[in-house]
mmCIF file as gemmi writes it, N, C-alpha and C atoms, coordinates in Angstrom:
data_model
loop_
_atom_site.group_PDB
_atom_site.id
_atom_site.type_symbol
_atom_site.label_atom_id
_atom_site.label_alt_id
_atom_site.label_comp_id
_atom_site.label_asym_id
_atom_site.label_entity_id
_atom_site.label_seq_id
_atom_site.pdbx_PDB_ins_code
_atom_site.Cartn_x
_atom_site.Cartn_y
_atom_site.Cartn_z
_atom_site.occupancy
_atom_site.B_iso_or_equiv
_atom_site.pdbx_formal_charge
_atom_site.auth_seq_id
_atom_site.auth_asym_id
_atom_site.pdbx_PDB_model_num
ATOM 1 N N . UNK Axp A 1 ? 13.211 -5.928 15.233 1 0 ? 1 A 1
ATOM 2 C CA . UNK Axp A 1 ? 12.337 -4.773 15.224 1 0 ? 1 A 1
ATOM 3 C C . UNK Axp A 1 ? 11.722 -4.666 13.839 1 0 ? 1 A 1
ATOM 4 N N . UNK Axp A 2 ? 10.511 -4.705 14.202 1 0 ? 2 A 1
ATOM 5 C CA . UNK Axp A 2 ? 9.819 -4.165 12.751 1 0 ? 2 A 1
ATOM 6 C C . UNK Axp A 2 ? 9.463 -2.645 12.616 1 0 ? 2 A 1
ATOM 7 N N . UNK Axp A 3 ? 10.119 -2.091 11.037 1 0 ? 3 A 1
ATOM 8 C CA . UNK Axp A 3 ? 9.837 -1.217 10.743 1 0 ? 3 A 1
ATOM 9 C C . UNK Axp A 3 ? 8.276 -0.459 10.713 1 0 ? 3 A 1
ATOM 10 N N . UNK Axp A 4 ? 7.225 -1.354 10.36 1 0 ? 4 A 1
ATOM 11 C CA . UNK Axp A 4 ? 5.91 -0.861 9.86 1 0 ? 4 A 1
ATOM 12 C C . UNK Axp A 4 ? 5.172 -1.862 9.978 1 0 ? 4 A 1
ATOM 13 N N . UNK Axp A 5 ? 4.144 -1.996 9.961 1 0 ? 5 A 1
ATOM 14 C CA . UNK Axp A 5 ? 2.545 -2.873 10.638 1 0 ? 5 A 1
ATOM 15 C C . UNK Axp A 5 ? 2.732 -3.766 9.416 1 0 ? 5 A 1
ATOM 16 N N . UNK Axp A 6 ? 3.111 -3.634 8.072 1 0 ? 6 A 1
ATOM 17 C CA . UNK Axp A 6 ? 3.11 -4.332 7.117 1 0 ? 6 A 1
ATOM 18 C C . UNK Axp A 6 ? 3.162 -5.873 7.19 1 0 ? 6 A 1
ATOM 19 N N . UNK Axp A 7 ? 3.048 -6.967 6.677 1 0 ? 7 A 1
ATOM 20 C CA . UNK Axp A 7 ? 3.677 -8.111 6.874 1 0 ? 7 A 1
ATOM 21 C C . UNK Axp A 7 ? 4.83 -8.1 6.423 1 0 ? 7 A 1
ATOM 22 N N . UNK Axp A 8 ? 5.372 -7.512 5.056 1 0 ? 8 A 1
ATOM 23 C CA . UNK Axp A 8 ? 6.48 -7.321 4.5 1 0 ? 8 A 1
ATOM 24 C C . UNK Axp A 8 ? 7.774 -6.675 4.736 1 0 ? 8 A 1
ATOM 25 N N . UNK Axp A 9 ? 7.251 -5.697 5.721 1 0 ? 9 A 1
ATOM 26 C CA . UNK Axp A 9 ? 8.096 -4.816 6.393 1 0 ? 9 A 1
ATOM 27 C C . UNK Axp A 9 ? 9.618 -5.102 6.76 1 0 ? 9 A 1
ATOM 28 N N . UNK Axp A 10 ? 10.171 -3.519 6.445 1 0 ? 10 A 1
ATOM 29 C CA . UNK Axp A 10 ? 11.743 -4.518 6.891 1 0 ? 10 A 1
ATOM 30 C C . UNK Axp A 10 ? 12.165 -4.679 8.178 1 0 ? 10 A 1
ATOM 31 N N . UNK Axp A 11 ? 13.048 -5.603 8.867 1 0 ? 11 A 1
ATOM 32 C CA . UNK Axp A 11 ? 13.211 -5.866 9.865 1 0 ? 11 A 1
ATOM 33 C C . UNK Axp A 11 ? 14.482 -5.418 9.913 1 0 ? 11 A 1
ATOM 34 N N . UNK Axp A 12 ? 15.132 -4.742 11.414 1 0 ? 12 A 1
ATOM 35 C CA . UNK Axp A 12 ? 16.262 -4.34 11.989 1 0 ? 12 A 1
ATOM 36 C C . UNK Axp A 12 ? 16.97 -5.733 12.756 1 0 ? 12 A 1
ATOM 37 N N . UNK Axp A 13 ? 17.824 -6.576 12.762 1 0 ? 13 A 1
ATOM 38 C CA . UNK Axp A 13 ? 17.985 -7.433 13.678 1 0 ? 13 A 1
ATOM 39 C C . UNK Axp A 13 ? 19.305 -6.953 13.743 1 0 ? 13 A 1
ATOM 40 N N . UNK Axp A 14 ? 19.574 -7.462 15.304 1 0 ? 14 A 1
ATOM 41 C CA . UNK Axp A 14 ? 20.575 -7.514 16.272 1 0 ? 14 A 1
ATOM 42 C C . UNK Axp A 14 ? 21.42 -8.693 16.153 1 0 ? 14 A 1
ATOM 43 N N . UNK Axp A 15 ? 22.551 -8.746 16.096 1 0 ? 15 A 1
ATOM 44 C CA . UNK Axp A 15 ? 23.624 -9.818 16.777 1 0 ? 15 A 1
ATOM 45 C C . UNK Axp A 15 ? 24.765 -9.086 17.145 1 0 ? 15 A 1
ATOM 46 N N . UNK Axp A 16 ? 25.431 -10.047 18.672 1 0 ? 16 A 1
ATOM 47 C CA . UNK Axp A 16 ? 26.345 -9.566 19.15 1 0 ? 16 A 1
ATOM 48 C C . UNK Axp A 16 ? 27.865 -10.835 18.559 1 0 ? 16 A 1
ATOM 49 N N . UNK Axp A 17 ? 28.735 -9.666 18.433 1 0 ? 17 A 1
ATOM 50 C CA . UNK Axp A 17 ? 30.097 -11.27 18.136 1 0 ? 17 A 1
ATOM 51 C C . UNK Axp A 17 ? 31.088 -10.195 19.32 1 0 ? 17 A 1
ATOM 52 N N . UNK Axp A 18 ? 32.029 -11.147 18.852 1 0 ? 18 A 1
ATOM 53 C CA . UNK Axp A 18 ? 33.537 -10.312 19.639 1 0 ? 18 A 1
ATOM 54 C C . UNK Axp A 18 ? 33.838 -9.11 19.64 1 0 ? 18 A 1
ATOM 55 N N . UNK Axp A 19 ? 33.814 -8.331 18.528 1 0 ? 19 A 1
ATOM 56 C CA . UNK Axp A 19 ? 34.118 -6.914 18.477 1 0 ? 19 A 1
ATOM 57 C C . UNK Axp A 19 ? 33.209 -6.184 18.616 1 0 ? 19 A 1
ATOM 58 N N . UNK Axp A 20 ? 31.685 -6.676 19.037 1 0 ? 20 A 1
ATOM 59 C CA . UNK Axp A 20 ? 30.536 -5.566 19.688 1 0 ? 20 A 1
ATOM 60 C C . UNK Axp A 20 ? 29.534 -6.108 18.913 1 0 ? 20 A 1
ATOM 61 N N . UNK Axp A 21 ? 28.69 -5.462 18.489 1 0 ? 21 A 1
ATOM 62 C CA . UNK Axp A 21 ? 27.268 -5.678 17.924 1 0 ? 21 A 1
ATOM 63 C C . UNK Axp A 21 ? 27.018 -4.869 16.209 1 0 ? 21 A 1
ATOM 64 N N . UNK Axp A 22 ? 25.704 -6.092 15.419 1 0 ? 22 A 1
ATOM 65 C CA . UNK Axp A 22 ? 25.725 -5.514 14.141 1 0 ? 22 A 1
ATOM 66 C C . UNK Axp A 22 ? 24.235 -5.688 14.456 1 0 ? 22 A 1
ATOM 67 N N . UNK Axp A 23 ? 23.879 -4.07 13.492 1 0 ? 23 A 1
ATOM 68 C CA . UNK Axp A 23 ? 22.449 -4.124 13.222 1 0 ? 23 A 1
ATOM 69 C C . UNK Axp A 23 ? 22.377 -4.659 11.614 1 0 ? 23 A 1
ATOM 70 N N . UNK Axp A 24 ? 21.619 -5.392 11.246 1 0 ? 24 A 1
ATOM 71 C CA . UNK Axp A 24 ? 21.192 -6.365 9.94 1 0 ? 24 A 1
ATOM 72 C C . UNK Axp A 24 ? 20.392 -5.789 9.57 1 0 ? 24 A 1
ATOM 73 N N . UNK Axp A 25 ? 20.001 -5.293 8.045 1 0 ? 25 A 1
ATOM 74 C CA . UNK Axp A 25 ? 18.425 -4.829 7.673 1 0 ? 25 A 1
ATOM 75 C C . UNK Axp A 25 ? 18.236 -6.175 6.855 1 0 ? 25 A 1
ATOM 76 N N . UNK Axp A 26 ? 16.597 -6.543 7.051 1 0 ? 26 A 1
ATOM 77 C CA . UNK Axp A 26 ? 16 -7.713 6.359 1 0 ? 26 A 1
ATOM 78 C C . UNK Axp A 26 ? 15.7 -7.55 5.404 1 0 ? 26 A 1
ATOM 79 N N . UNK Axp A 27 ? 15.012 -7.212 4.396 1 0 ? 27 A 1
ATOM 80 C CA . UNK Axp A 27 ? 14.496 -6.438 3.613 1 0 ? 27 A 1
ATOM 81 C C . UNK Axp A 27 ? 14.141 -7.34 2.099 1 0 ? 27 A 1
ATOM 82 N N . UNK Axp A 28 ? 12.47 -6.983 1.828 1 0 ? 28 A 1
ATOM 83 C CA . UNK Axp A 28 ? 12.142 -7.303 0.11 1 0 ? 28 A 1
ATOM 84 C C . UNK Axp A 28 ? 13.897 -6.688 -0.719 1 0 ? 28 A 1
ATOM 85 N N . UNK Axp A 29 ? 13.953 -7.822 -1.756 1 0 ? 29 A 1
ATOM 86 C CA . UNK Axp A 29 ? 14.805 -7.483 -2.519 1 0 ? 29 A 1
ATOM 87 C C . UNK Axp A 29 ? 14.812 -6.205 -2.834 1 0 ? 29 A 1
ATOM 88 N N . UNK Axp A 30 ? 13.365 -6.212 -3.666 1 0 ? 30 A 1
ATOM 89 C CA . UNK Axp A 30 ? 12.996 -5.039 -4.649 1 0 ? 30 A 1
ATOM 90 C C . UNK Axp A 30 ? 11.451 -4.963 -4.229 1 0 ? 30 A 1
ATOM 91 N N . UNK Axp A 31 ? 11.007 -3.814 -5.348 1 0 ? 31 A 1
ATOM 92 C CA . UNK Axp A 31 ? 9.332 -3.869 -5.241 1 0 ? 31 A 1
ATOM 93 C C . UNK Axp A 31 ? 8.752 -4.786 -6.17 1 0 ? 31 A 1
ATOM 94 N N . UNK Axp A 32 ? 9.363 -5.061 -7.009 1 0 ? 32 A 1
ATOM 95 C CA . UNK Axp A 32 ? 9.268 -6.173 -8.084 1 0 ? 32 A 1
ATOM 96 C C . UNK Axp A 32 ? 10.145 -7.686 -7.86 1 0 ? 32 A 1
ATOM 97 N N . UNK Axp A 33 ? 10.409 -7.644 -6.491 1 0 ? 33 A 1
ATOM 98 C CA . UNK Axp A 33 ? 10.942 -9.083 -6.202 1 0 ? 33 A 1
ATOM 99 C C . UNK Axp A 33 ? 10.263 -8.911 -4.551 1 0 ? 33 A 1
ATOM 100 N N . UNK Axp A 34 ? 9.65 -10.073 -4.24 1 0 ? 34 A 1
ATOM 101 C CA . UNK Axp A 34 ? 9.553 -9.931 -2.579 1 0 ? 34 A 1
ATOM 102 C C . UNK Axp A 34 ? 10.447 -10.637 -2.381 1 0 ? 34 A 1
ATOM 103 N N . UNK Axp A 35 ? 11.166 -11.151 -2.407 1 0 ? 35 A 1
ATOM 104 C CA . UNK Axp A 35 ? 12.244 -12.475 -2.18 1 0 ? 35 A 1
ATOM 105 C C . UNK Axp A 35 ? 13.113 -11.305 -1.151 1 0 ? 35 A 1
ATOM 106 N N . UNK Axp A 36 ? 13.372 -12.015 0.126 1 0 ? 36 A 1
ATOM 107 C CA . UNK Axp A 36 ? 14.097 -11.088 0.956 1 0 ? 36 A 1
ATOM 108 C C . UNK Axp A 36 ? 15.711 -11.56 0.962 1 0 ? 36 A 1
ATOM 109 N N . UNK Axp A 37 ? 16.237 -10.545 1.168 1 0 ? 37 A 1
ATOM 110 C CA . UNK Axp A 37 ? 17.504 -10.327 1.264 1 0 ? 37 A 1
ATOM 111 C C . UNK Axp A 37 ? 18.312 -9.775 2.629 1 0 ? 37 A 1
ATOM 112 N N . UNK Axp A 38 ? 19.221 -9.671 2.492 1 0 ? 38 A 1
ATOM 113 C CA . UNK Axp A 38 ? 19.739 -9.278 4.285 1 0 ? 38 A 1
ATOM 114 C C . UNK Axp A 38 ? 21.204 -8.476 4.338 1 0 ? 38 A 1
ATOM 115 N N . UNK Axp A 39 ? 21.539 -7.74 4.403 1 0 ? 39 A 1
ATOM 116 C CA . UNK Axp A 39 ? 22.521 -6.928 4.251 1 0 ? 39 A 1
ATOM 117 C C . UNK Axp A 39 ? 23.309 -6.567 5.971 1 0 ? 39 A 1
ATOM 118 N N . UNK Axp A 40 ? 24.622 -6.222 6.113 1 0 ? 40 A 1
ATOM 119 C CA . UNK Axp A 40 ? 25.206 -6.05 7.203 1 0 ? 40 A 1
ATOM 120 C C . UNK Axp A 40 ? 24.987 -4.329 6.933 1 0 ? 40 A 1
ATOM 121 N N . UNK Axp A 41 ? 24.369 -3.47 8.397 1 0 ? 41 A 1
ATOM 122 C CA . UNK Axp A 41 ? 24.002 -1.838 8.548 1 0 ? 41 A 1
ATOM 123 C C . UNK Axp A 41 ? 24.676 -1.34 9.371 1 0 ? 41 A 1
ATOM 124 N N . UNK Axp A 42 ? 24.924 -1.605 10.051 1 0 ? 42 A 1
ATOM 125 C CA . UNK Axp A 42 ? 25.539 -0.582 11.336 1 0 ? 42 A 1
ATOM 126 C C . UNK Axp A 42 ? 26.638 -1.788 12.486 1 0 ? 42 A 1
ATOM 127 N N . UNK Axp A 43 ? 27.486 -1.231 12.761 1 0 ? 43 A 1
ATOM 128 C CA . UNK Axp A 43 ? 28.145 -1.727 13.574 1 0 ? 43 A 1
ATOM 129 C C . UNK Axp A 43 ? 28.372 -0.888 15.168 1 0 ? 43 A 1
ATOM 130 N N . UNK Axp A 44 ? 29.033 -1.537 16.427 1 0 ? 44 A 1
ATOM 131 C CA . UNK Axp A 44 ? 28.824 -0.315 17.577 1 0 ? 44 A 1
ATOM 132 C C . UNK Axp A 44 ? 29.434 -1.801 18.278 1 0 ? 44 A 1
ATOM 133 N N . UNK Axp A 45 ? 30.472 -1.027 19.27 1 0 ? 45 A 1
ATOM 134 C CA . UNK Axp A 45 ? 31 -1.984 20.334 1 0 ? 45 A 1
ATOM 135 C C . UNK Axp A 45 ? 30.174 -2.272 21.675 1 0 ? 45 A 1
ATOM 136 N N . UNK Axp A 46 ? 29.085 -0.744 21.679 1 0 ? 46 A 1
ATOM 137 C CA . UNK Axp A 46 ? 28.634 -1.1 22.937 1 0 ? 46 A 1
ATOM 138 C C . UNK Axp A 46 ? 26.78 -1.153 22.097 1 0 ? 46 A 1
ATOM 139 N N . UNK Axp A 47 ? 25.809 -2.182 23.259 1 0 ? 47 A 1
ATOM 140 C CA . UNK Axp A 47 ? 24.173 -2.117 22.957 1 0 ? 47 A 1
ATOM 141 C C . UNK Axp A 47 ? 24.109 -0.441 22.574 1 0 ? 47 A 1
ATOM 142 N N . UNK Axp A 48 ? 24.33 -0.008 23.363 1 0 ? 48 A 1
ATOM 143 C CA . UNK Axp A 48 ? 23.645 1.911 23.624 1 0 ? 48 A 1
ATOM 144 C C . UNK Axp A 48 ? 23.908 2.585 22.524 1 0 ? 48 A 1
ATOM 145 N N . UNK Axp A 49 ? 25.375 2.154 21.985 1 0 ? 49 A 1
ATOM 146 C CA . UNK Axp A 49 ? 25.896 3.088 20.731 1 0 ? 49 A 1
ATOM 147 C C . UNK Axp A 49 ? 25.287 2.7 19.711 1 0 ? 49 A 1
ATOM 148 N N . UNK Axp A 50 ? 24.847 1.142 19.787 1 0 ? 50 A 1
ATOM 149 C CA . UNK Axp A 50 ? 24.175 1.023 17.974 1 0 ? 50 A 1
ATOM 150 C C . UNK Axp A 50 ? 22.395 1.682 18.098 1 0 ? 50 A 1
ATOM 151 N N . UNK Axp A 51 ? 22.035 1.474 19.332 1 0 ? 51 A 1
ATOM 152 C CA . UNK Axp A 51 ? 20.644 1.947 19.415 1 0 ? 51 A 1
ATOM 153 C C . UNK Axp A 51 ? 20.502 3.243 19.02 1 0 ? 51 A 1
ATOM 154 N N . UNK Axp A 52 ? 21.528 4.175 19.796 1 0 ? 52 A 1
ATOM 155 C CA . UNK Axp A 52 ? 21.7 5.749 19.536 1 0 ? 52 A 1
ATOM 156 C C . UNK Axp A 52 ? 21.772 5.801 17.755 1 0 ? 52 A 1
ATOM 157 N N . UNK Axp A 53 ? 22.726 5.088 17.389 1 0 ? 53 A 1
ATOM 158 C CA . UNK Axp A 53 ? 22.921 5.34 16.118 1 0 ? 53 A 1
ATOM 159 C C . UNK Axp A 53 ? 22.085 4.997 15.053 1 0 ? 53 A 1
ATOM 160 N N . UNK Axp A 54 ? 20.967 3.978 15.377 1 0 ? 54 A 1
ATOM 161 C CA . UNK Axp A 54 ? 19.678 3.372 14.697 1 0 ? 54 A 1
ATOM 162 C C . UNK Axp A 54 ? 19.004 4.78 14.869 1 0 ? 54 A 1
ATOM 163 N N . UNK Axp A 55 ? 18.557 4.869 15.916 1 0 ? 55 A 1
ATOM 164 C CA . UNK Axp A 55 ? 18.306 6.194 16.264 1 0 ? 55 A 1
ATOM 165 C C . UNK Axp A 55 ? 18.124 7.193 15.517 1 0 ? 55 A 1
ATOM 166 N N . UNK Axp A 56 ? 19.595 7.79 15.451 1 0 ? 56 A 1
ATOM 167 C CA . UNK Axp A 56 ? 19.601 9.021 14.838 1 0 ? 56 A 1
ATOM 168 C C . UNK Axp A 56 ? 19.797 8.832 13.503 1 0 ? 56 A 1
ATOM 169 N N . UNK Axp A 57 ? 19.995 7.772 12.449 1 0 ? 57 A 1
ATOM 170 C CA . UNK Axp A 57 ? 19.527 7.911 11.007 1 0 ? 57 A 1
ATOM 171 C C . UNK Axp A 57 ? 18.133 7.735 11.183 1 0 ? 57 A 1
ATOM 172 N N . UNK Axp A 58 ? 17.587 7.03 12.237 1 0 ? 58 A 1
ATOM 173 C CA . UNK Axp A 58 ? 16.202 6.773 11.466 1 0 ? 58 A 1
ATOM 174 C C . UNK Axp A 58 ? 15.098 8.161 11.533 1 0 ? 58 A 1
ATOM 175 N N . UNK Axp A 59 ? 15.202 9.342 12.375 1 0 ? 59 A 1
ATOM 176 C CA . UNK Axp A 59 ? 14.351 9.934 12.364 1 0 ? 59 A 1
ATOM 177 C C . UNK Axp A 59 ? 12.916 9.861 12.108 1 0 ? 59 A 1
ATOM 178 N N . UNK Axp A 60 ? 12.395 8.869 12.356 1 0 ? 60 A 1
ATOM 179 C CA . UNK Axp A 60 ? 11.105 8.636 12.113 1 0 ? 60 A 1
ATOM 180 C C . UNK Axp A 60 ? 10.496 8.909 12.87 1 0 ? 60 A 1
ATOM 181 N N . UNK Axp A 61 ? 9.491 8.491 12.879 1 0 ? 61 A 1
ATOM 182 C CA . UNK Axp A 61 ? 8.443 8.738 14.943 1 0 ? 61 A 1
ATOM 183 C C . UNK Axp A 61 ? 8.445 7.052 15.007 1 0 ? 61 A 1
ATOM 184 N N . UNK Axp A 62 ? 8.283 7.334 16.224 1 0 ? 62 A 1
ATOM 185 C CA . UNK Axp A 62 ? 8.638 6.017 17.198 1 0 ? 62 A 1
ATOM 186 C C . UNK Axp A 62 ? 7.389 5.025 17.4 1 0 ? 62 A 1
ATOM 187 N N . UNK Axp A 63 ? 6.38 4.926 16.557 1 0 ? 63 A 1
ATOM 188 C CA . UNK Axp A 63 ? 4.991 4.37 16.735 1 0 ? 63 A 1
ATOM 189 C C . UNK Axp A 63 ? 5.641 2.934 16.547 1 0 ? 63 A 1
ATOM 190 N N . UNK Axp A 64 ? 6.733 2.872 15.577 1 0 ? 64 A 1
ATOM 191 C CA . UNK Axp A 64 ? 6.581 1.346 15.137 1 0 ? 64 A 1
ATOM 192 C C . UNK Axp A 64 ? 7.725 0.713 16.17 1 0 ? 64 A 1
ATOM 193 N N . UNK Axp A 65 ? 9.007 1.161 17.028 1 0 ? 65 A 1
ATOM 194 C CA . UNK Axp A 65 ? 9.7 0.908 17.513 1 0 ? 65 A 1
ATOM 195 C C . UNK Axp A 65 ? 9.423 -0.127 19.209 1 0 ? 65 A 1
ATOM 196 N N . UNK Axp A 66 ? 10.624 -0.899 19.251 1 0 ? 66 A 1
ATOM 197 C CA . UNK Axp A 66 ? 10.171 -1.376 20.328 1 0 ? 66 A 1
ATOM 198 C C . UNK Axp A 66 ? 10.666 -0.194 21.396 1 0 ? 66 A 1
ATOM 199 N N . UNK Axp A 67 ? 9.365 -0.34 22.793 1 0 ? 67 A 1
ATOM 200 C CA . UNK Axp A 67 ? 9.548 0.614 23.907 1 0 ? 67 A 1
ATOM 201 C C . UNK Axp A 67 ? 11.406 0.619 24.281 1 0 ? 67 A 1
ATOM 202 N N . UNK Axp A 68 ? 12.275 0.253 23.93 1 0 ? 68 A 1
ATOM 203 C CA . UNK Axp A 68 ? 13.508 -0.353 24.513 1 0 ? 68 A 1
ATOM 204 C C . UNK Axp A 68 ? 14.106 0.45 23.998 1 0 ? 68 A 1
ATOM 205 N N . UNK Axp A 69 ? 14.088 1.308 22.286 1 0 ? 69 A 1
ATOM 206 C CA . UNK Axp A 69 ? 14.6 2.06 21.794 1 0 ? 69 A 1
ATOM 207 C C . UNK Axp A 69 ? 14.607 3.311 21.961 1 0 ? 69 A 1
ATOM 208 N N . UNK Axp A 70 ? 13.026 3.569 22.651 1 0 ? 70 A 1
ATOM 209 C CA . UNK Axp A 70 ? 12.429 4.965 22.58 1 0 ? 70 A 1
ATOM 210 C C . UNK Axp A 70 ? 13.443 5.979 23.23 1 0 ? 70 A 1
ATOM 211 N N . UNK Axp A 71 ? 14.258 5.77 23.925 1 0 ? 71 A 1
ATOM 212 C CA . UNK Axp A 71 ? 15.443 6.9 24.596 1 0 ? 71 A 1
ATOM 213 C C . UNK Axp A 71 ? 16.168 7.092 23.97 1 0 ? 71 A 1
ATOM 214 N N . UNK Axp A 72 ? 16.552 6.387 23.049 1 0 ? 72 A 1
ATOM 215 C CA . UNK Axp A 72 ? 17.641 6.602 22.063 1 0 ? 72 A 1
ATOM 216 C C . UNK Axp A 72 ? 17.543 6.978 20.479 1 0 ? 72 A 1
ATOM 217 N N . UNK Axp A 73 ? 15.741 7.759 20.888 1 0 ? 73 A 1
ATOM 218 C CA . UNK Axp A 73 ? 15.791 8.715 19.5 1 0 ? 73 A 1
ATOM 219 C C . UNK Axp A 73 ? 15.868 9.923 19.74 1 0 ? 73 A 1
ATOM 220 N N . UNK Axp A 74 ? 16.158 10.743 18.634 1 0 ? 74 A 1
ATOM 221 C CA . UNK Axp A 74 ? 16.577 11.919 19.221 1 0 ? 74 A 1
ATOM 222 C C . UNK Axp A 74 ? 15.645 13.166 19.345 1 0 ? 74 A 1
ATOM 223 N N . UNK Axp A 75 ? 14.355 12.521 18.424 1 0 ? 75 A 1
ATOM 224 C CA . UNK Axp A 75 ? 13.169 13.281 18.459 1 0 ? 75 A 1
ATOM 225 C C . UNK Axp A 75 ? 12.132 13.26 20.124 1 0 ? 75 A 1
ATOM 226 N N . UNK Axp A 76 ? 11.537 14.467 20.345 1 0 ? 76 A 1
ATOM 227 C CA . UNK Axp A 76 ? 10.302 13.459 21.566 1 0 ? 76 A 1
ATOM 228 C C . UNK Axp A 76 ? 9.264 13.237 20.707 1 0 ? 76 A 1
ATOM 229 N N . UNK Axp A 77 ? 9.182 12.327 21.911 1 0 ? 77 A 1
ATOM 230 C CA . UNK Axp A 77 ? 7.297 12.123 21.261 1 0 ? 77 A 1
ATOM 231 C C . UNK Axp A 77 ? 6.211 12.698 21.033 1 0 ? 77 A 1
ATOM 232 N N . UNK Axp A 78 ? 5.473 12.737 19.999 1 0 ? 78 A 1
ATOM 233 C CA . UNK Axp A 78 ? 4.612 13.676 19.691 1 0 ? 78 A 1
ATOM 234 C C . UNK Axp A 78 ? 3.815 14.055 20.908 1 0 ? 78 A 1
ATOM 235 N N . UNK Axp A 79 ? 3.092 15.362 21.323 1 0 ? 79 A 1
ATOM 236 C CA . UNK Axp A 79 ? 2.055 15.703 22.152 1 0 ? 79 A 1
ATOM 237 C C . UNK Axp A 79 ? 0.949 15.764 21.816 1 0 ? 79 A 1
ATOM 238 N N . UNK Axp A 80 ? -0.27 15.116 21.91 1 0 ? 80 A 1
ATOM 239 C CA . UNK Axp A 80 ? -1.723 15.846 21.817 1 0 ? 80 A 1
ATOM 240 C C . UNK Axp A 80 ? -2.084 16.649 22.282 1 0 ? 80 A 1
ATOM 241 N N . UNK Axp A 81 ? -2.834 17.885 22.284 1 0 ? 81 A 1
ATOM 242 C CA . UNK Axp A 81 ? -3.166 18.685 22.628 1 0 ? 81 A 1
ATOM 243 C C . UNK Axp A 81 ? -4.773 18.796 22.132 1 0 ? 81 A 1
């Protein structure tokens, strides 16, 4: 999942092992290094629990998210009016 339209943008990735699933952030080192780096973020035994839990730290709006996540934020989606 990409965070933002950016090319640079950080990425959320998924892997599953034995004891459930880890979300990975990709991420520029720094703003003064692009050199990317990769850190272990979130852990969850079941898909649903790490999504929920991406989820609810990220509070963002959901423009940049894949459609797959969108139930498992805790905000709705904006309305036009």
């Amino acid at each position: 999942m990409r965070i933002s339209p950016e090319p640079d943008s950080n990425l959320v990735l998924l892997s599953h092992g034995g004891d459930g699933y880890l979300a990975v952030i990709d991420a520029r080192y720094s703003d003064d290094n692009p050199a990317r780096s990769r850190r272990d973020w979130k852990t969850a035994r079941r898909l649903d629990d790490l999504y929920w839990d991406i989820g609810v730290v990220s509070q963002i709006p959901t423009f940049w998210c894949d459609s797959e996540l969108e139930p498992y934020f805790p905000l709705p989606p904006p309305r036009l009016q």
